[in-house]
């Protein structure tokens, strides 16, 4: 094979390799440029969800940067629990717990439970789920007002035995044809209140590592 023939064979391959390399560089550069925007959008979305439960007028700290990560087992959660701390003039206002019960009808349900300093529920919102449309998805505030019925509740209202769906002898409504989903949510809120009752003040004064170890 002469040199000219070899060059004619290798030349197209070289062009393809160069274009592939250029494409990779362009894609990587575009991805790196959009990362800050993606992070900013995620931060805004998270803050909007949290502010729906605790108004920005109620706290003066950077809510997203004042957080702890707690062990899942302490909440019977399928994932570690991130808790955001709301303060006003450095005094505790509320703790917002992101918990993930795994016992929904179709798997994990991610929700945020906001607990005030007086141990009452400021509110609950669903972050994500895979529950059945038209049945279990009534946990979404966009689908029904069921989730808002936790507002103002505590372990004294109702008492501990009341923290269950009516089918289990509790005080919370279940959905027609769907009991497992609301049962999982009620249980998650109850577990969060039980943990908060014992550890709320520690969240605001202790180092994160101490909270993590003592909560196991």
CSV table of C-alpha atoms in Angstrom, one decimal:
chain,number,residue,atom,x,y,z
A,1,UNK,CA,0.0,0.0,0.0
A,2,UNK,CA,1.6,3.3,-1.1
A,3,UNK,CA,1.7,6.4,1.1
A,4,UNK,CA,-0.9,8.3,-0.9
A,5,UNK,CA,-3.4,5.5,-0.6
A,6,UNK,CA,-2.8,5.3,3.2
A,7,UNK,CA,-3.2,9.0,3.6
A,8,UNK,CA,-6.5,8.9,1.7
A,9,UNK,CA,-7.8,6.2,4.0
A,10,UNK,CA,-6.6,7.8,7.3
A,11,UNK,CA,-7.6,11.4,6.4
A,12,UNK,CA,-11.4,10.9,6.8
A,13,UNK,CA,-10.9,9.1,10.1
A,14,UNK,CA,-8.8,12.0,11.3
A,15,UNK,CA,-11.5,14.5,10.5
A,16,UNK,CA,-14.1,12.4,12.3
A,17,UNK,CA,-11.9,12.1,15.4
A,18,UNK,CA,-11.4,15.8,15.4
A,19,UNK,CA,-15.1,16.6,15.0
A,20,UNK,CA,-15.9,14.1,17.8
A,21,UNK,CA,-13.3,15.7,20.1
A,22,UNK,CA,-14.6,19.2,19.3
A,23,UNK,CA,-18.2,18.1,20.0
A,24,UNK,CA,-17.2,16.7,23.3
A,25,UNK,CA,-15.4,19.9,24.3
A,26,UNK,CA,-18.4,22.0,23.3
A,27,UNK,CA,-20.9,19.8,25.2
A,28,UNK,CA,-18.7,19.8,28.3
A,29,UNK,CA,-18.3,23.6,28.1
A,30,UNK,CA,-22.0,24.1,27.7
A,31,UNK,CA,-22.7,21.8,30.7
A,32,UNK,CA,-20.3,23.6,32.9
A,33,UNK,CA,-21.8,27.0,31.9
A,34,UNK,CA,-25.3,25.9,32.8
A,35,UNK,CA,-24.4,24.3,36.1
A,36,UNK,CA,-24.7,27.5,38.1
A,37,UNK,CA,-28.1,28.3,36.5
A,38,UNK,CA,-29.4,24.8,37.3
A,39,UNK,CA,-28.2,25.1,40.9
A,40,UNK,CA,-29.8,28.5,41.2
A,41,UNK,CA,-33.1,27.2,39.8
A,42,UNK,CA,-33.0,24.3,42.2
A,43,UNK,CA,-32.3,26.6,45.1
A,44,UNK,CA,-35.2,28.9,44.2
A,45,UNK,CA,-37.6,25.9,43.8
A,46,UNK,CA,-36.6,24.5,47.2
A,47,UNK,CA,-36.9,27.9,48.9
A,48,UNK,CA,-40.4,28.4,47.4
A,49,UNK,CA,-41.6,25.1,48.8
A,50,UNK,CA,-40.3,25.8,52.2
A,51,UNK,CA,-41.7,29.4,52.3
A,52,UNK,CA,-45.1,27.9,51.5
A,53,UNK,CA,-44.9,26.5,55.1
A,54,UNK,CA,-43.0,29.1,57.0
A,55,UNK,CA,-43.3,32.7,55.6
A,56,UNK,CA,-40.0,34.5,54.9
A,57,UNK,CA,-41.3,37.3,57.3
A,58,UNK,CA,-41.1,34.8,60.2
A,59,UNK,CA,-37.3,34.2,59.9
A,60,UNK,CA,-34.2,36.3,59.1
A,61,UNK,CA,-31.5,33.7,58.5
A,62,UNK,CA,-30.4,31.9,55.3
A,63,UNK,CA,-32.7,29.0,55.5
A,64,UNK,CA,-31.0,26.9,52.8
A,65,UNK,CA,-27.6,27.2,54.4
A,66,UNK,CA,-28.7,26.6,57.9
A,67,UNK,CA,-29.4,22.9,57.7
A,68,UNK,CA,-28.6,19.5,59.2
A,69,UNK,CA,-28.6,16.0,57.8
A,70,UNK,CA,-30.0,13.4,60.2
A,71,UNK,CA,-30.0,9.6,60.1
A,72,UNK,CA,-32.9,8.0,58.3
A,73,UNK,CA,-33.5,5.4,61.0
A,74,UNK,CA,-34.4,8.0,63.6
A,75,UNK,CA,-37.5,8.9,61.4
A,76,UNK,CA,-38.2,5.4,59.9
A,77,UNK,CA,-37.3,7.2,56.6
A,78,UNK,CA,-36.0,5.5,53.5
A,79,UNK,CA,-33.5,8.3,53.0
A,80,UNK,CA,-31.4,10.6,55.3
A,81,UNK,CA,-33.5,13.5,56.6
A,82,UNK,CA,-32.4,17.0,55.7
A,83,UNK,CA,-33.8,19.6,58.2
A,84,UNK,CA,-33.8,23.3,57.5
A,85,UNK,CA,-33.7,25.6,60.5
A,86,UNK,CA,-35.6,28.9,60.6
A,87,UNK,CA,-34.5,31.5,63.1
A,88,UNK,CA,-35.5,35.1,64.0
A,89,UNK,CA,-32.9,37.1,65.8
A,90,UNK,CA,-31.1,33.8,66.4
A,91,UNK,CA,-34.1,32.3,68.2
A,92,UNK,CA,-35.7,29.1,66.9
A,93,UNK,CA,-38.8,29.6,64.8
A,94,UNK,CA,-39.3,26.3,63.0
A,95,UNK,CA,-37.5,23.2,61.7
A,96,UNK,CA,-38.5,21.9,58.3
A,97,UNK,CA,-37.8,18.2,57.9
A,98,UNK,CA,-37.6,16.4,54.5
A,99,UNK,CA,-38.6,12.8,55.2
A,100,UNK,CA,-39.2,9.8,52.9
A,101,UNK,CA,-41.5,7.1,54.1
A,102,UNK,CA,-41.1,4.0,52.0
A,103,UNK,CA,-44.5,2.5,52.7
A,104,UNK,CA,-46.6,4.3,50.2
A,105,UNK,CA,-48.8,2.2,47.9
A,106,UNK,CA,-46.3,2.6,45.0
A,107,UNK,CA,-43.1,3.2,47.0
A,108,UNK,CA,-41.4,6.2,48.4
A,109,UNK,CA,-43.2,9.5,49.2
A,110,UNK,CA,-41.0,12.5,49.8
A,111,UNK,CA,-42.5,15.2,51.9
A,112,UNK,CA,-41.5,18.2,54.1
A,113,UNK,CA,-42.9,18.6,57.6
A,114,UNK,CA,-42.5,22.0,59.2
A,115,UNK,CA,-42.6,22.0,63.0
A,116,UNK,CA,-42.8,25.2,65.0
A,117,UNK,CA,-40.9,25.9,68.2
A,118,UNK,CA,-44.1,25.2,70.2
A,119,UNK,CA,-44.2,21.7,68.5
A,120,UNK,CA,-47.2,22.4,66.4
A,121,UNK,CA,-47.2,21.6,62.7
A,122,UNK,CA,-46.7,24.7,60.5
A,123,UNK,CA,-47.6,22.7,57.4
A,124,UNK,CA,-46.8,19.6,55.3
A,125,UNK,CA,-46.2,19.4,51.6
A,126,UNK,CA,-45.5,16.5,49.2
A,127,UNK,CA,-42.3,16.8,47.2
A,128,UNK,CA,-42.6,13.7,45.1
A,129,UNK,CA,-44.5,10.4,44.9
A,130,UNK,CA,-45.6,7.7,42.5
A,131,UNK,CA,-49.1,7.1,44.0
A,132,UNK,CA,-52.1,6.2,41.8
A,133,UNK,CA,-53.6,9.1,39.9
A,134,UNK,CA,-57.1,9.9,41.1
A,135,UNK,CA,-56.6,7.9,44.4
A,136,UNK,CA,-53.3,8.3,46.2
A,137,UNK,CA,-52.4,11.5,44.5
A,138,UNK,CA,-54.9,13.4,46.6
A,139,UNK,CA,-52.0,13.9,49.0
A,140,UNK,CA,-50.9,16.7,46.6
A,141,UNK,CA,-52.2,20.1,47.6
A,142,UNK,CA,-53.0,20.8,44.0
A,143,UNK,CA,-55.4,17.8,44.0
A,144,UNK,CA,-57.1,18.3,47.4
A,145,UNK,CA,-56.9,20.1,50.7
A,146,UNK,CA,-56.2,16.9,52.6
A,147,UNK,CA,-52.6,17.7,53.3
A,148,UNK,CA,-53.5,21.1,54.8
A,149,UNK,CA,-55.4,19.4,57.7
A,150,UNK,CA,-52.1,18.8,59.5
A,151,UNK,CA,-51.8,22.6,60.0
A,152,UNK,CA,-51.8,23.5,63.7
A,153,UNK,CA,-51.8,19.8,64.8
A,154,UNK,CA,-49.4,18.5,67.5
A,155,UNK,CA,-48.9,15.4,69.7
A,156,UNK,CA,-51.5,16.9,72.0
A,157,UNK,CA,-54.0,17.7,69.2
A,158,UNK,CA,-54.8,14.9,68.6
A,159,UNK,CA,-53.3,12.8,71.3
A,160,UNK,CA,-50.8,10.1,70.3
A,161,UNK,CA,-53.4,7.4,69.7
A,162,UNK,CA,-55.2,9.8,67.3
A,163,UNK,CA,-52.3,9.9,64.9
A,164,UNK,CA,-53.6,7.4,62.5
A,165,UNK,CA,-56.2,7.2,59.7
A,166,UNK,CA,-59.8,6.5,60.8
A,167,UNK,CA,-59.6,3.0,59.5
A,168,UNK,CA,-56.9,2.3,62.1
A,169,UNK,CA,-58.8,4.1,64.9
A,170,UNK,CA,-57.2,7.5,64.4
A,171,UNK,CA,-58.5,11.0,63.5
A,172,UNK,CA,-57.3,11.5,60.0
A,173,UNK,CA,-59.4,10.8,56.9
A,174,UNK,CA,-58.3,8.2,54.4
A,175,UNK,CA,-59.2,8.3,50.7
A,176,UNK,CA,-62.0,6.2,49.2
A,177,UNK,CA,-60.2,3.2,47.7
A,178,UNK,CA,-56.8,4.3,49.0
A,179,UNK,CA,-55.8,3.9,52.6
A,180,UNK,CA,-52.1,3.0,52.3
A,181,UNK,CA,-51.0,6.4,51.0
A,182,UNK,CA,-52.6,8.6,53.7
A,183,UNK,CA,-51.5,6.1,56.3
A,184,UNK,CA,-47.9,6.5,55.2
A,185,UNK,CA,-48.1,10.3,55.3
A,186,UNK,CA,-49.8,10.4,58.8
A,187,UNK,CA,-47.1,8.0,60.1
A,188,UNK,CA,-44.3,10.2,58.7
A,189,UNK,CA,-45.7,13.3,60.3
A,190,UNK,CA,-46.2,11.5,63.6
A,191,UNK,CA,-42.6,10.2,63.6
A,192,UNK,CA,-41.3,13.6,62.8
A,193,UNK,CA,-43.2,15.2,65.7
A,194,UNK,CA,-42.0,12.4,68.1
A,195,UNK,CA,-38.3,13.1,67.1
A,196,UNK,CA,-38.8,16.8,67.3
A,197,UNK,CA,-40.3,16.7,70.7
A,198,UNK,CA,-37.1,15.2,72.1
A,199,UNK,CA,-34.5,17.0,70.0
A,200,UNK,CA,-35.8,20.3,68.7
A,201,UNK,CA,-33.7,22.6,70.8
A,202,UNK,CA,-30.6,20.5,70.1
A,203,UNK,CA,-30.9,21.2,66.4
A,204,UNK,CA,-30.4,24.9,67.0
A,205,UNK,CA,-27.5,24.7,69.5
A,206,UNK,CA,-25.6,21.5,68.8
A,207,UNK,CA,-23.0,20.8,66.1
A,208,UNK,CA,-24.4,18.7,63.2
A,209,UNK,CA,-22.1,15.7,64.1
A,210,UNK,CA,-23.4,15.6,67.6
A,211,UNK,CA,-27.0,15.5,66.4
A,212,UNK,CA,-26.3,12.8,63.9
A,213,UNK,CA,-24.6,10.5,66.5
A,214,UNK,CA,-27.1,11.1,69.3
A,215,UNK,CA,-30.1,10.5,67.0
A,216,UNK,CA,-29.1,7.0,65.8
